[in-house]
């Protein structure tokens, strides 16, 4: 009888192993969780914080936010930071990616006046994280530019690059004894397009085909200045690393035709390569295909020169190589065909890229109109980065799934499990990916979507003034992955 039971158990185990393959993460691999200041902190005008562009935008143009909401209170993390760190701790992650609110630290944006309450707030967070063996990974700029700097033209004014460097130096000086991973900017592509191309994001300036390119040059110089400042003045004593987070969709050629392949490569180069090439390629500079294209189109539109500013040889040199790692945000994929999106504004970024983007009707949708579940795109992207950019050290700094706030969030669990499966496959392909940071800890202020889209592992009740948090099923899923360092294979189980 006893023997029969053992044989039976062995048999079941055998079947389970066959069906439910276990995927192990390498020992160096780390899991984290991500947030950003404006999306969670609230306390927009408290304890000396200055006004930033999202404060101004949400207050002045309520109709440009889906639910007419603001980040005035958001998740109230300015008060509930300790509780939030307990949630981070409970997940079992080894690091926490959060951002510093520039105007909480420097109320006017300029470095001559530091807000002591801001210093205290971030010191508290950093110290509490370290007490709990959680490494702080800090983003300097997650979209919340101090309003006075916007009044000077924001990221289209080259002088802002210097003020960004000054801000970075204040931050390294105050916190760099304890923070060893820095991200200068979160998502140049989103910053330049959403802010200055289509104006969907604060401060809502729509200058299609012009603003986004001016922004990209200033942003690259600002990033490089902050990197070089760290290199010169802090690296020796503080011994940390500095990178930038770049986001991209994966673009897959819709057909096997040569012309669609060319269009797809152009789409990749003009979206991801745009800020990736100047920093991470051996030659530096904007991608050639991008320069040629925009110059050609600009001239045919009667502009006296390309709408894409030139990087001078010394600027190219100054920007090239300013990274210790690539932060990568990735969410979704599109199919690409040669031809123009119609109707398209002229001039515009989309018109310059000049490709048709499509989704496959079979792809699973999410609550966000732009996000379709296409896990294999993640593996293609990681391998493209490996081949194109000499296999850089990659930290995935965001990957997440939006829904309407379900507590039993099966779709989110499926999304992460599939994307993590593809990440593991990429590691097996030889990609140097060492971190995965899930977006996000709690439901939060999703920019122009307000609180209508939820990315959190923890539900937040935004109708309750104390903003209680509740774990969703995905929180225990992620905990399990981290704890077991492996994935349950849901597709086969
Ligand atoms: C990230 O950006 C952000 O870093 C993070 O703050 C945010 O909460 C998270 O995504 C979830 O959205 O409406 O068709 O113009 C992700 C990249 C780029 C995705 C802009 C949405 C708008 C597409 N985002 N994009 S559209």
Short mmCIF file of C-alpha atoms and ligand atoms in Angstrom, two decimals:
data_model
loop_
_atom_site.label_atom_id
_atom_site.label_comp_id
_atom_site.label_asym_id
_atom_site.label_seq_id
_atom_site.Cartn_x
_atom_site.Cartn_y
_atom_site.Cartn_z
CA UNK A 1 0.00 0.00 0.00
CA UNK A 2 2.76 2.38 1.11
CA UNK A 3 4.75 1.69 -2.04
CA UNK A 4 1.69 2.27 -4.20
CA UNK A 5 1.24 5.73 -2.68
CA UNK A 6 4.86 6.62 -3.35
CA UNK A 7 4.60 5.47 -6.94
CA UNK A 8 1.39 7.44 -7.32
CA UNK A 9 3.01 10.63 -5.96
CA UNK A 10 6.03 10.16 -8.21
CA UNK A 11 3.71 9.68 -11.16
CA UNK A 12 1.81 12.90 -10.37
CA UNK A 13 5.08 14.79 -9.98
CA UNK A 14 6.28 13.43 -13.29
CA UNK A 15 3.13 14.63 -15.03
CA UNK A 16 3.25 18.04 -13.35
CA UNK A 17 6.86 18.55 -14.37
CA UNK A 18 6.02 17.68 -17.91
CA UNK A 19 3.13 20.10 -18.01
CA UNK A 20 4.18 22.88 -15.72
CA UNK A 21 7.72 23.69 -16.62
CA UNK A 22 9.57 25.60 -13.97
CA UNK A 23 11.66 28.52 -15.18
CA UNK A 24 14.53 29.52 -12.92
CA UNK A 25 16.01 33.01 -12.80
CA UNK A 26 19.82 33.19 -12.58
CA UNK A 27 21.25 34.02 -9.16
CA UNK A 28 22.39 37.52 -10.18
CA UNK A 29 18.89 38.45 -11.32
CA UNK A 30 16.92 40.90 -9.14
CA UNK A 31 13.27 41.86 -8.87
CA UNK A 32 11.98 45.31 -7.97
CA UNK A 33 8.92 47.52 -7.99
CA UNK A 34 8.47 50.99 -9.45
CA UNK A 35 6.60 54.26 -8.74
CA UNK A 36 7.00 57.95 -9.53
CA UNK A 37 6.64 61.06 -7.38
CA UNK A 38 3.77 62.91 -9.01
CA UNK A 39 1.75 59.73 -9.44
CA UNK A 40 1.79 58.80 -5.73
CA UNK A 41 2.92 61.58 -3.40
CA UNK A 42 0.16 64.19 -3.32
CA UNK A 43 0.87 67.07 -0.89
CA UNK A 44 1.37 69.18 -3.98
CA UNK A 45 1.73 72.48 -2.11
CA UNK A 46 2.72 71.37 1.36
CA UNK A 47 5.83 71.90 3.45
CA UNK A 48 7.44 74.25 0.98
CA UNK A 49 7.01 72.27 -2.24
CA UNK A 50 6.97 74.45 -5.37
CA UNK A 51 4.55 74.17 -8.27
CA UNK A 52 5.40 71.85 -11.14
CA UNK A 53 3.96 71.48 -14.63
CA UNK A 54 1.54 68.71 -13.63
CA UNK A 55 0.16 70.79 -10.77
CA UNK A 56 -0.41 73.66 -13.17
CA UNK A 57 -1.78 71.50 -16.01
CA UNK A 58 -4.30 69.55 -13.92
CA UNK A 59 -5.48 72.71 -12.16
CA UNK A 60 -5.77 74.82 -15.27
CA UNK A 61 -7.12 72.27 -17.74
CA UNK A 62 -9.24 69.76 -15.80
CA UNK A 63 -10.91 68.65 -19.02
CA UNK A 64 -7.59 67.34 -20.34
CA UNK A 65 -7.55 64.63 -17.66
CA UNK A 66 -9.94 61.74 -18.33
CA UNK A 67 -11.73 61.97 -14.96
CA UNK A 68 -10.88 65.65 -14.35
CA UNK A 69 -8.69 64.57 -11.47
CA UNK A 70 -5.37 65.89 -10.16
CA UNK A 71 -2.37 64.55 -8.28
CA UNK A 72 -3.07 66.92 -5.38
CA UNK A 73 -3.57 63.98 -3.03
CA UNK A 74 -2.89 61.00 -5.30
CA UNK A 75 -2.01 58.02 -3.07
CA UNK A 76 -1.10 60.34 -0.21
CA UNK A 77 2.31 58.71 -0.19
CA UNK A 78 3.80 61.91 1.21
CA UNK A 79 2.20 60.84 4.48
CA UNK A 80 1.93 57.10 3.92
CA UNK A 81 5.48 56.46 2.74
CA UNK A 82 6.25 54.23 5.67
CA UNK A 83 3.28 52.02 4.98
CA UNK A 84 4.25 51.91 1.30
CA UNK A 85 7.73 50.73 2.15
CA UNK A 86 6.17 48.00 4.25
CA UNK A 87 4.23 46.90 1.17
CA UNK A 88 7.46 46.95 -0.86
CA UNK A 89 9.12 44.90 1.84
CA UNK A 90 6.29 42.41 1.90
CA UNK A 91 6.74 41.68 -1.81
CA UNK A 92 10.29 40.54 -1.15
CA UNK A 93 11.90 42.72 -3.82
CA UNK A 94 15.56 43.68 -3.40
CA UNK A 95 15.18 47.25 -4.67
CA UNK A 96 12.57 50.01 -5.00
CA UNK A 97 12.54 52.40 -7.95
CA UNK A 98 11.00 55.76 -7.10
CA UNK A 99 11.50 59.31 -8.32
CA UNK A 100 12.35 62.57 -6.63
CA UNK A 101 10.02 65.48 -7.11
CA UNK A 102 12.33 68.25 -8.34
CA UNK A 103 10.09 70.99 -6.98
CA UNK A 104 9.72 69.33 -3.59
CA UNK A 105 13.49 69.51 -3.23
CA UNK A 106 14.10 72.78 -5.10
CA UNK A 107 10.81 74.72 -4.94
CA UNK A 108 11.75 77.16 -7.71
CA UNK A 109 13.67 74.59 -9.75
CA UNK A 110 16.94 76.41 -9.11
CA UNK A 111 19.59 74.99 -6.82
CA UNK A 112 20.11 78.09 -4.70
CA UNK A 113 17.19 77.23 -2.43
CA UNK A 114 16.80 73.75 -0.97
CA UNK A 115 13.59 72.80 0.84
CA UNK A 116 14.51 71.12 4.16
CA UNK A 117 11.19 69.26 4.34
CA UNK A 118 11.93 67.76 0.93
CA UNK A 119 15.35 66.64 2.07
CA UNK A 120 13.82 65.09 5.17
CA UNK A 121 11.15 63.27 3.17
CA UNK A 122 13.58 61.54 0.81
CA UNK A 123 16.09 60.88 3.59
CA UNK A 124 13.36 59.09 5.53
CA UNK A 125 12.45 56.95 2.55
CA UNK A 126 16.04 56.07 1.71
CA UNK A 127 16.95 55.25 5.31
CA UNK A 128 13.90 53.12 5.90
CA UNK A 129 14.51 51.20 2.67
CA UNK A 130 18.10 50.49 3.67
CA UNK A 131 17.07 49.41 7.16
CA UNK A 132 14.90 46.83 5.41
CA UNK A 133 17.64 45.70 3.01
CA UNK A 134 15.89 47.26 0.04
CA UNK A 135 18.11 49.18 -2.34
CA UNK A 136 16.87 52.61 -3.46
CA UNK A 137 16.97 53.12 -7.24
CA UNK A 138 16.24 56.76 -7.92
CA UNK A 139 14.86 58.53 -10.99
CA UNK A 140 15.74 62.22 -11.11
CA UNK A 141 13.13 63.25 -13.65
CA UNK A 142 9.80 61.49 -14.00
CA UNK A 143 7.94 64.22 -15.89
CA UNK A 144 7.31 66.79 -13.12
CA UNK A 145 9.32 69.82 -14.26
CA UNK A 146 9.26 72.83 -11.91
CA UNK A 147 6.85 75.38 -13.39
CA UNK A 148 9.38 78.27 -13.40
CA UNK A 149 11.62 76.23 -15.71
CA UNK A 150 8.68 75.59 -18.00
CA UNK A 151 8.04 79.32 -18.06
CA UNK A 152 11.51 79.61 -19.58
CA UNK A 153 10.55 77.17 -22.32
CA UNK A 154 11.11 73.90 -20.46
CA UNK A 155 12.97 71.22 -22.33
CA UNK A 156 13.05 73.23 -25.54
CA UNK A 157 15.39 75.79 -23.96
CA UNK A 158 19.04 74.61 -23.92
CA UNK A 159 19.66 76.46 -20.67
CA UNK A 160 17.48 73.91 -18.85
CA UNK A 161 20.24 71.32 -19.33
CA UNK A 162 22.43 73.30 -16.93
CA UNK A 163 19.69 73.65 -14.36
CA UNK A 164 19.11 69.91 -14.57
CA UNK A 165 22.78 69.32 -13.89
CA UNK A 166 22.62 71.65 -10.87
CA UNK A 167 19.61 69.74 -9.56
CA UNK A 168 21.41 66.42 -10.12
CA UNK A 169 24.43 67.67 -8.19
CA UNK A 170 22.22 68.65 -5.23
CA UNK A 171 20.65 65.19 -5.29
CA UNK A 172 23.98 63.31 -5.52
CA UNK A 173 25.37 65.45 -2.70
CA UNK A 174 22.40 64.90 -0.40
CA UNK A 175 21.61 61.26 -1.06
CA UNK A 176 24.52 59.73 -2.99
CA UNK A 177 26.17 58.35 0.13
CA UNK A 178 23.26 55.87 0.23
CA UNK A 179 21.81 55.78 -3.30
CA UNK A 180 23.97 53.83 -5.77
CA UNK A 181 21.68 53.55 -8.80
CA UNK A 182 20.60 56.69 -10.61
CA UNK A 183 18.30 57.15 -13.57
CA UNK A 184 18.50 60.63 -15.09
CA UNK A 185 15.33 60.73 -17.22
CA UNK A 186 12.31 58.50 -17.46
CA UNK A 187 11.37 57.99 -21.13
CA UNK A 188 12.67 60.74 -23.45
CA UNK A 189 10.23 59.52 -26.09
CA UNK A 190 7.20 60.14 -23.86
CA UNK A 191 8.59 63.39 -22.53
CA UNK A 192 9.25 64.89 -25.94
CA UNK A 193 6.22 63.53 -27.78
CA UNK A 194 3.50 63.77 -25.15
CA UNK A 195 4.69 67.17 -23.98
CA UNK A 196 5.74 69.02 -27.12
CA UNK A 197 4.33 67.03 -30.06
CA UNK A 198 0.74 66.14 -29.20
CA UNK A 199 0.40 68.08 -25.96
CA UNK A 200 -1.44 65.27 -24.16
CA UNK A 201 0.80 65.75 -21.16
CA UNK A 202 1.71 68.83 -19.13
CA UNK A 203 2.23 71.57 -20.11
CA UNK A 204 0.15 70.60 -23.13
CA UNK A 205 2.12 72.23 -25.91
CA UNK A 206 1.30 70.85 -29.36
CA UNK A 207 4.04 71.90 -31.78
CA UNK A 208 4.02 68.88 -34.07
CA UNK A 209 7.18 68.10 -35.94
CA UNK A 210 9.18 70.77 -34.15
CA UNK A 211 8.87 70.80 -30.36
CA UNK A 212 9.69 67.12 -29.88
CA UNK A 213 13.01 67.43 -31.73
CA UNK A 214 14.12 70.52 -29.84
CA UNK A 215 13.23 68.73 -26.61
CA UNK A 216 15.25 65.63 -27.52
CA UNK A 217 18.47 67.57 -28.00
CA UNK A 218 18.14 69.49 -24.72
CA UNK A 219 17.20 66.31 -22.90
CA UNK A 220 20.23 64.43 -24.24
CA UNK A 221 22.55 67.26 -23.21
CA UNK A 222 20.92 67.48 -19.77
CA UNK A 223 21.36 63.74 -19.31
CA UNK A 224 24.98 63.89 -20.41
CA UNK A 225 25.73 66.81 -18.10
CA UNK A 226 24.27 64.96 -15.13
CA UNK A 227 26.27 61.86 -16.09
CA UNK A 228 29.55 63.72 -16.46
CA UNK A 229 28.97 65.59 -13.19
CA UNK A 230 28.64 62.24 -11.42
CA UNK A 231 31.71 60.95 -13.17
CA UNK A 232 33.87 63.92 -12.26
CA UNK A 233 32.74 64.69 -8.76
CA UNK A 234 31.01 61.71 -7.17
CA UNK A 235 31.87 58.38 -8.72
CA UNK A 236 35.13 57.89 -6.86
CA UNK A 237 33.70 58.51 -3.43
CA UNK A 238 30.14 57.29 -3.92
CA UNK A 239 30.78 54.41 -6.24
CA UNK A 240 27.34 54.27 -7.83
CA UNK A 241 26.11 53.90 -11.40
CA UNK A 242 24.10 56.21 -13.66
CA UNK A 243 21.83 55.37 -16.56
CA UNK A 244 18.76 56.57 -18.41
CA UNK A 245 15.40 54.88 -18.88
CA UNK A 246 14.24 54.66 -22.48
CA UNK A 247 10.86 53.24 -23.41
CA UNK A 248 9.78 51.65 -26.61
CA UNK A 249 7.14 49.55 -28.25
CA UNK A 250 8.46 46.63 -30.25
CA UNK A 251 7.83 47.06 -33.98
CA UNK A 252 7.42 43.95 -36.07
CA UNK A 253 7.30 43.96 -39.85
CA UNK A 254 3.82 42.98 -40.96
CA UNK A 255 5.04 41.12 -44.03
CA UNK A 256 8.28 39.58 -45.24
CA UNK A 257 8.63 42.20 -47.96
CA UNK A 258 11.80 44.27 -48.20
CA UNK A 259 9.94 47.57 -48.09
CA UNK A 260 8.08 46.68 -44.88
CA UNK A 261 11.33 45.51 -43.30
CA UNK A 262 12.92 48.86 -44.16
CA UNK A 263 9.91 50.74 -42.75
CA UNK A 264 10.08 48.68 -39.55
CA UNK A 265 13.75 49.40 -39.04
CA UNK A 266 13.05 53.10 -39.61
CA UNK A 267 10.24 53.02 -37.02
CA UNK A 268 12.56 51.39 -34.48
CA UNK A 269 15.35 53.86 -35.19
CA UNK A 270 13.10 56.91 -35.06
CA UNK A 271 11.38 55.86 -31.84
CA UNK A 272 13.81 53.87 -29.75
CA UNK A 273 16.99 54.75 -31.64
CA UNK A 274 16.22 58.47 -31.41
CA UNK A 275 17.74 58.81 -27.92
CA UNK A 276 19.28 55.36 -27.75
CA UNK A 277 21.72 55.89 -30.62
CA UNK A 278 23.28 59.12 -29.34
CA UNK A 279 24.09 57.49 -25.98
CA UNK A 280 24.52 53.78 -26.60
CA UNK A 281 25.86 53.35 -30.13
CA UNK A 282 29.59 53.38 -30.85
CA UNK A 283 29.32 56.32 -33.20
CA UNK A 284 26.80 58.35 -31.24
CA UNK A 285 24.49 60.95 -32.88
CA UNK A 286 20.87 60.60 -33.96
CA UNK A 287 20.33 57.60 -36.25
CA UNK A 288 21.33 58.31 -39.83
CA UNK A 289 17.99 57.19 -41.23
CA UNK A 290 16.29 59.68 -38.90
CA UNK A 291 18.54 62.59 -39.83
CA UNK A 292 18.19 61.90 -43.56
CA UNK A 293 14.48 61.46 -43.43
CA UNK A 294 13.68 64.58 -41.41
CA UNK A 295 16.04 66.69 -43.44
CA UNK A 296 14.49 65.51 -46.69
CA UNK A 297 10.91 65.97 -45.49
CA UNK A 298 11.67 69.38 -43.91
CA UNK A 299 13.21 70.71 -47.11
CA UNK A 300 10.31 69.46 -49.18
CA UNK A 301 8.08 71.41 -46.80
CA UNK A 302 9.98 74.61 -47.43
CA UNK A 303 11.80 74.74 -44.11
CA UNK A 304 15.23 76.28 -44.47
CA UNK A 305 16.83 73.37 -42.64
CA UNK A 306 16.00 70.11 -40.95
CA UNK A 307 13.51 70.36 -38.10
CA UNK A 308 15.76 67.92 -36.23
CA UNK A 309 18.54 69.98 -34.64
CA UNK A 310 22.08 69.00 -35.47
CA UNK A 311 24.37 67.56 -32.83
CA UNK A 312 27.81 69.07 -33.34
CA UNK A 313 30.84 66.74 -33.33
CA UNK A 314 31.73 67.85 -29.81
CA UNK A 315 28.15 67.37 -28.60
CA UNK A 316 28.11 63.91 -30.15
CA UNK A 317 31.26 63.05 -28.27
CA UNK A 318 29.97 64.55 -25.06
CA UNK A 319 26.76 62.47 -25.16
CA UNK A 320 28.11 59.18 -26.52
CA UNK A 321 28.87 56.56 -23.86
CA UNK A 322 27.17 58.38 -20.98
CA UNK A 323 25.68 55.27 -19.42
CA UNK A 324 26.50 52.54 -16.98
CA UNK A 325 23.29 50.68 -17.76
CA UNK A 326 20.19 50.96 -19.92
CA UNK A 327 16.89 51.32 -18.09
CA UNK A 328 14.22 49.86 -20.34
CA UNK A 329 10.47 50.42 -20.10
CA UNK A 330 8.44 48.12 -22.28
CA UNK A 331 4.71 47.44 -22.49
CA UNK A 332 3.50 46.49 -25.95
CA UNK A 333 4.01 45.91 -29.71
CA UNK A 334 2.78 47.07 -33.14
CA UNK A 335 2.94 45.73 -36.66
CA UNK A 336 4.54 48.04 -39.20
CA UNK A 337 3.96 48.53 -42.92
CA UNK A 338 5.46 51.01 -45.35
CA UNK A 339 3.10 53.94 -45.96
CA UNK A 340 1.66 56.84 -44.03
CA UNK A 341 -0.72 56.84 -41.15
CA UNK A 342 -3.82 58.67 -42.39
CA UNK A 343 -4.87 61.28 -41.71
CA UNK A 344 -1.71 62.78 -40.46
CA UNK A 345 -0.75 66.28 -39.56
CA UNK A 346 2.05 67.86 -41.59
CA UNK A 347 4.63 68.46 -40.38
CA UNK A 348 4.54 65.96 -37.54
CA UNK A 349 6.62 63.24 -35.98
CA UNK A 350 4.27 60.53 -37.33
CA UNK A 351 4.48 62.01 -40.81
CA UNK A 352 8.27 62.07 -40.56
CA UNK A 353 8.41 58.42 -39.51
CA UNK A 354 5.99 57.63 -42.32
CA UNK A 355 4.89 54.12 -41.48
CA UNK A 356 1.56 52.43 -40.92
CA UNK A 357 1.12 50.98 -37.44
CA UNK A 358 -1.38 48.24 -36.77
CA UNK A 359 -2.40 45.77 -34.15
CA UNK A 360 -3.46 42.21 -34.72
CA UNK A 361 -7.17 41.86 -33.92
CA UNK A 362 -6.29 38.60 -32.18
CA UNK A 363 -4.06 40.31 -29.61
CA UNK A 364 -5.54 40.45 -26.12
CA UNK A 365 -6.64 43.99 -25.20
CA UNK A 366 -6.18 45.80 -21.92
CA UNK A 367 -8.02 48.70 -20.30
CA UNK A 368 -5.63 51.14 -22.01
CA UNK A 369 -6.38 51.74 -25.69
CA UNK A 370 -2.66 51.58 -26.53
CA UNK A 371 -1.68 48.43 -24.67
CA UNK A 372 -2.10 44.99 -26.25
CA UNK A 373 -0.65 41.85 -24.76
CA UNK A 374 2.16 40.70 -27.06
CA UNK A 375 4.75 38.93 -24.90
CA UNK A 376 6.96 37.73 -27.78
CA UNK A 377 7.65 41.36 -28.72
CA UNK A 378 9.58 41.72 -25.46
CA UNK A 379 12.01 38.97 -26.47
CA UNK A 380 12.45 40.41 -29.97
CA UNK A 381 13.18 43.83 -28.48
CA UNK A 382 15.72 42.55 -25.97
CA UNK A 383 17.53 40.65 -28.68
CA UNK A 384 17.48 43.63 -31.04
CA UNK A 385 19.12 45.69 -28.28
CA UNK A 386 21.68 42.94 -27.73
CA UNK A 387 22.64 42.83 -31.40
CA UNK A 388 22.39 46.55 -32.23
CA UNK A 389 23.99 48.06 -29.14
CA UNK A 390 26.66 45.60 -28.17
CA UNK A 391 24.73 43.77 -25.47
CA UNK A 392 24.56 46.51 -22.83
CA UNK A 393 23.63 45.89 -19.22
CA UNK A 394 19.83 46.19 -19.16
CA UNK A 395 17.62 46.84 -16.17
CA UNK A 396 13.98 46.57 -17.09
CA UNK A 397 12.68 49.58 -15.16
CA UNK A 398 8.99 49.20 -16.05
CA UNK A 399 6.60 46.61 -17.38
CA UNK A 400 2.97 46.64 -16.35
CA UNK A 401 -0.65 45.95 -17.17
CA UNK A 402 -3.63 48.32 -16.84
CA UNK A 403 -7.11 47.22 -15.82
CA UNK A 404 -10.09 48.78 -14.06
CA UNK A 405 -9.00 47.83 -10.57
CA UNK A 406 -10.09 44.21 -10.12
CA UNK A 407 -8.84 42.63 -6.89
CA UNK A 408 -8.75 39.22 -8.48
CA UNK A 409 -6.59 40.47 -11.35
CA UNK A 410 -6.04 37.32 -13.35
CA UNK A 411 -5.30 39.23 -16.55
CA UNK A 412 -2.44 41.12 -14.87
CA UNK A 413 -0.99 37.88 -13.55
CA UNK A 414 -1.18 36.34 -17.00
CA UNK A 415 0.49 39.41 -18.55
CA UNK A 416 3.41 39.40 -16.14
CA UNK A 417 3.88 35.68 -16.30
CA UNK A 418 4.03 35.75 -20.08
CA UNK A 419 6.34 38.77 -20.26
CA UNK A 420 8.62 37.26 -17.61
CA UNK A 421 8.70 34.01 -19.56
CA UNK A 422 9.94 35.94 -22.60
CA UNK A 423 12.46 37.77 -20.45
CA UNK A 424 13.83 34.43 -19.29
CA UNK A 425 13.99 33.27 -22.89
CA UNK A 426 15.99 36.41 -23.71
CA UNK A 427 18.46 35.66 -20.95
CA UNK A 428 18.87 32.23 -22.50
CA UNK A 429 19.44 33.95 -25.84
CA UNK A 430 22.39 35.77 -24.26
CA UNK A 431 20.82 39.15 -23.41
CA UNK A 432 22.43 40.88 -20.46
CA UNK A 433 19.23 41.65 -18.56
CA UNK A 434 19.78 41.72 -14.83
CA UNK A 435 16.72 43.37 -13.31
CA UNK A 436 12.96 43.39 -13.71
CA UNK A 437 10.95 46.21 -12.18
CA UNK A 438 7.22 45.83 -12.19
CA UNK A 439 5.03 48.91 -12.73
CA UNK A 440 3.55 49.62 -10.23
CA UNK A 441 3.35 49.24 -6.45
CA UNK A 442 -0.07 50.87 -6.03
CA UNK A 443 -2.80 52.13 -8.33
CA UNK A 444 -1.92 55.76 -8.92
CA UNK A 445 -2.39 58.96 -10.91
CA UNK A 446 -2.04 57.72 -14.48
CA UNK A 447 -1.28 61.11 -16.04
CA UNK A 448 -3.94 62.22 -18.54
CA UNK A 449 -5.92 59.05 -17.80
CA UNK A 450 -6.28 60.19 -14.20
CA UNK A 451 -7.41 57.35 -11.96
CA UNK A 452 -9.28 55.50 -14.72
CA UNK A 453 -6.43 53.05 -15.36
CA UNK A 454 -4.92 50.91 -12.62
CA UNK A 455 -1.47 49.35 -12.78
CA UNK A 456 -1.00 48.53 -9.08
CA UNK A 457 -0.29 45.28 -7.28
CA UNK A 458 -2.13 47.05 -4.47
CA UNK A 459 -5.57 48.53 -4.90
CA UNK A 460 -6.06 52.06 -3.56
CA UNK A 461 -9.51 53.37 -2.67
CA UNK A 462 -9.36 56.91 -4.04
CA UNK A 463 -12.85 57.69 -2.72
CA UNK A 464 -11.65 57.22 0.83
CA UNK A 465 -9.71 60.18 2.22
CA UNK A 466 -7.28 57.88 4.03
CA UNK A 467 -6.50 56.09 0.73
CA UNK A 468 -6.43 52.54 2.12
CA UNK A 469 -4.35 49.95 0.23
CA UNK A 470 -5.47 46.39 -0.42
CA UNK A 471 -3.35 43.64 -1.99
CA UNK A 472 -4.59 42.22 -5.28
CA UNK A 473 -4.04 38.60 -6.35
CA UNK A 474 -1.11 39.80 -8.44
CA UNK A 475 0.73 40.89 -5.27
CA UNK A 476 0.86 37.31 -4.04
CA UNK A 477 1.68 36.10 -7.54
CA UNK A 478 4.71 38.44 -7.71
CA UNK A 479 5.74 37.49 -4.19
CA UNK A 480 5.69 33.86 -5.26
CA UNK A 481 7.83 34.50 -8.33
CA UNK A 482 10.39 36.40 -6.26
CA UNK A 483 10.41 33.83 -3.53
CA UNK A 484 10.68 30.79 -5.82
CA UNK A 485 12.85 32.61 -8.41
CA UNK A 486 10.80 30.81 -11.01
CA UNK A 487 7.56 31.08 -12.98
CA UNK A 488 4.51 28.92 -12.81
CA UNK A 489 3.76 28.23 -16.46
CA UNK A 490 0.14 29.25 -16.65
CA UNK A 491 -0.31 28.49 -20.30
CA UNK A 492 0.26 24.78 -19.69
CA UNK A 493 -1.03 24.38 -16.16
C1 LIG B 1 5.08 54.62 -18.51
O1 LIG B 1 5.13 55.06 -19.83
C2 LIG B 1 5.38 55.74 -17.53
O2 LIG B 1 6.76 55.80 -17.24
C3 LIG B 1 4.61 55.61 -16.23
O3 LIG B 1 4.71 56.80 -15.49
C4 LIG B 1 3.18 55.25 -16.53
O4 LIG B 1 2.40 55.19 -15.36
C5 LIG B 1 3.18 53.90 -17.22
O5 LIG B 1 3.86 54.01 -18.42
C6 LIG B 1 1.81 53.40 -17.60
O6 LIG B 1 1.25 54.15 -18.63
O7 LIG B 1 -2.15 57.47 -25.86
O8 LIG B 1 -1.53 56.42 -27.94
O9 LIG B 1 -0.51 58.52 -27.32
C7 LIG B 1 4.81 54.08 -20.81
C8 LIG B 1 4.95 54.58 -22.22
C9 LIG B 1 4.14 56.25 -23.68
C10 LIG B 1 2.67 54.56 -22.95
C11 LIG B 1 2.96 57.10 -24.12
C12 LIG B 1 1.48 55.38 -23.36
C13 LIG B 1 0.69 57.01 -24.92
C14 LIG B 1 0.18 56.33 -26.12
N1 LIG B 1 3.79 55.39 -22.58
N2 LIG B 1 1.85 56.22 -24.48
S1 LIG B 1 -1.10 57.26 -26.87
#
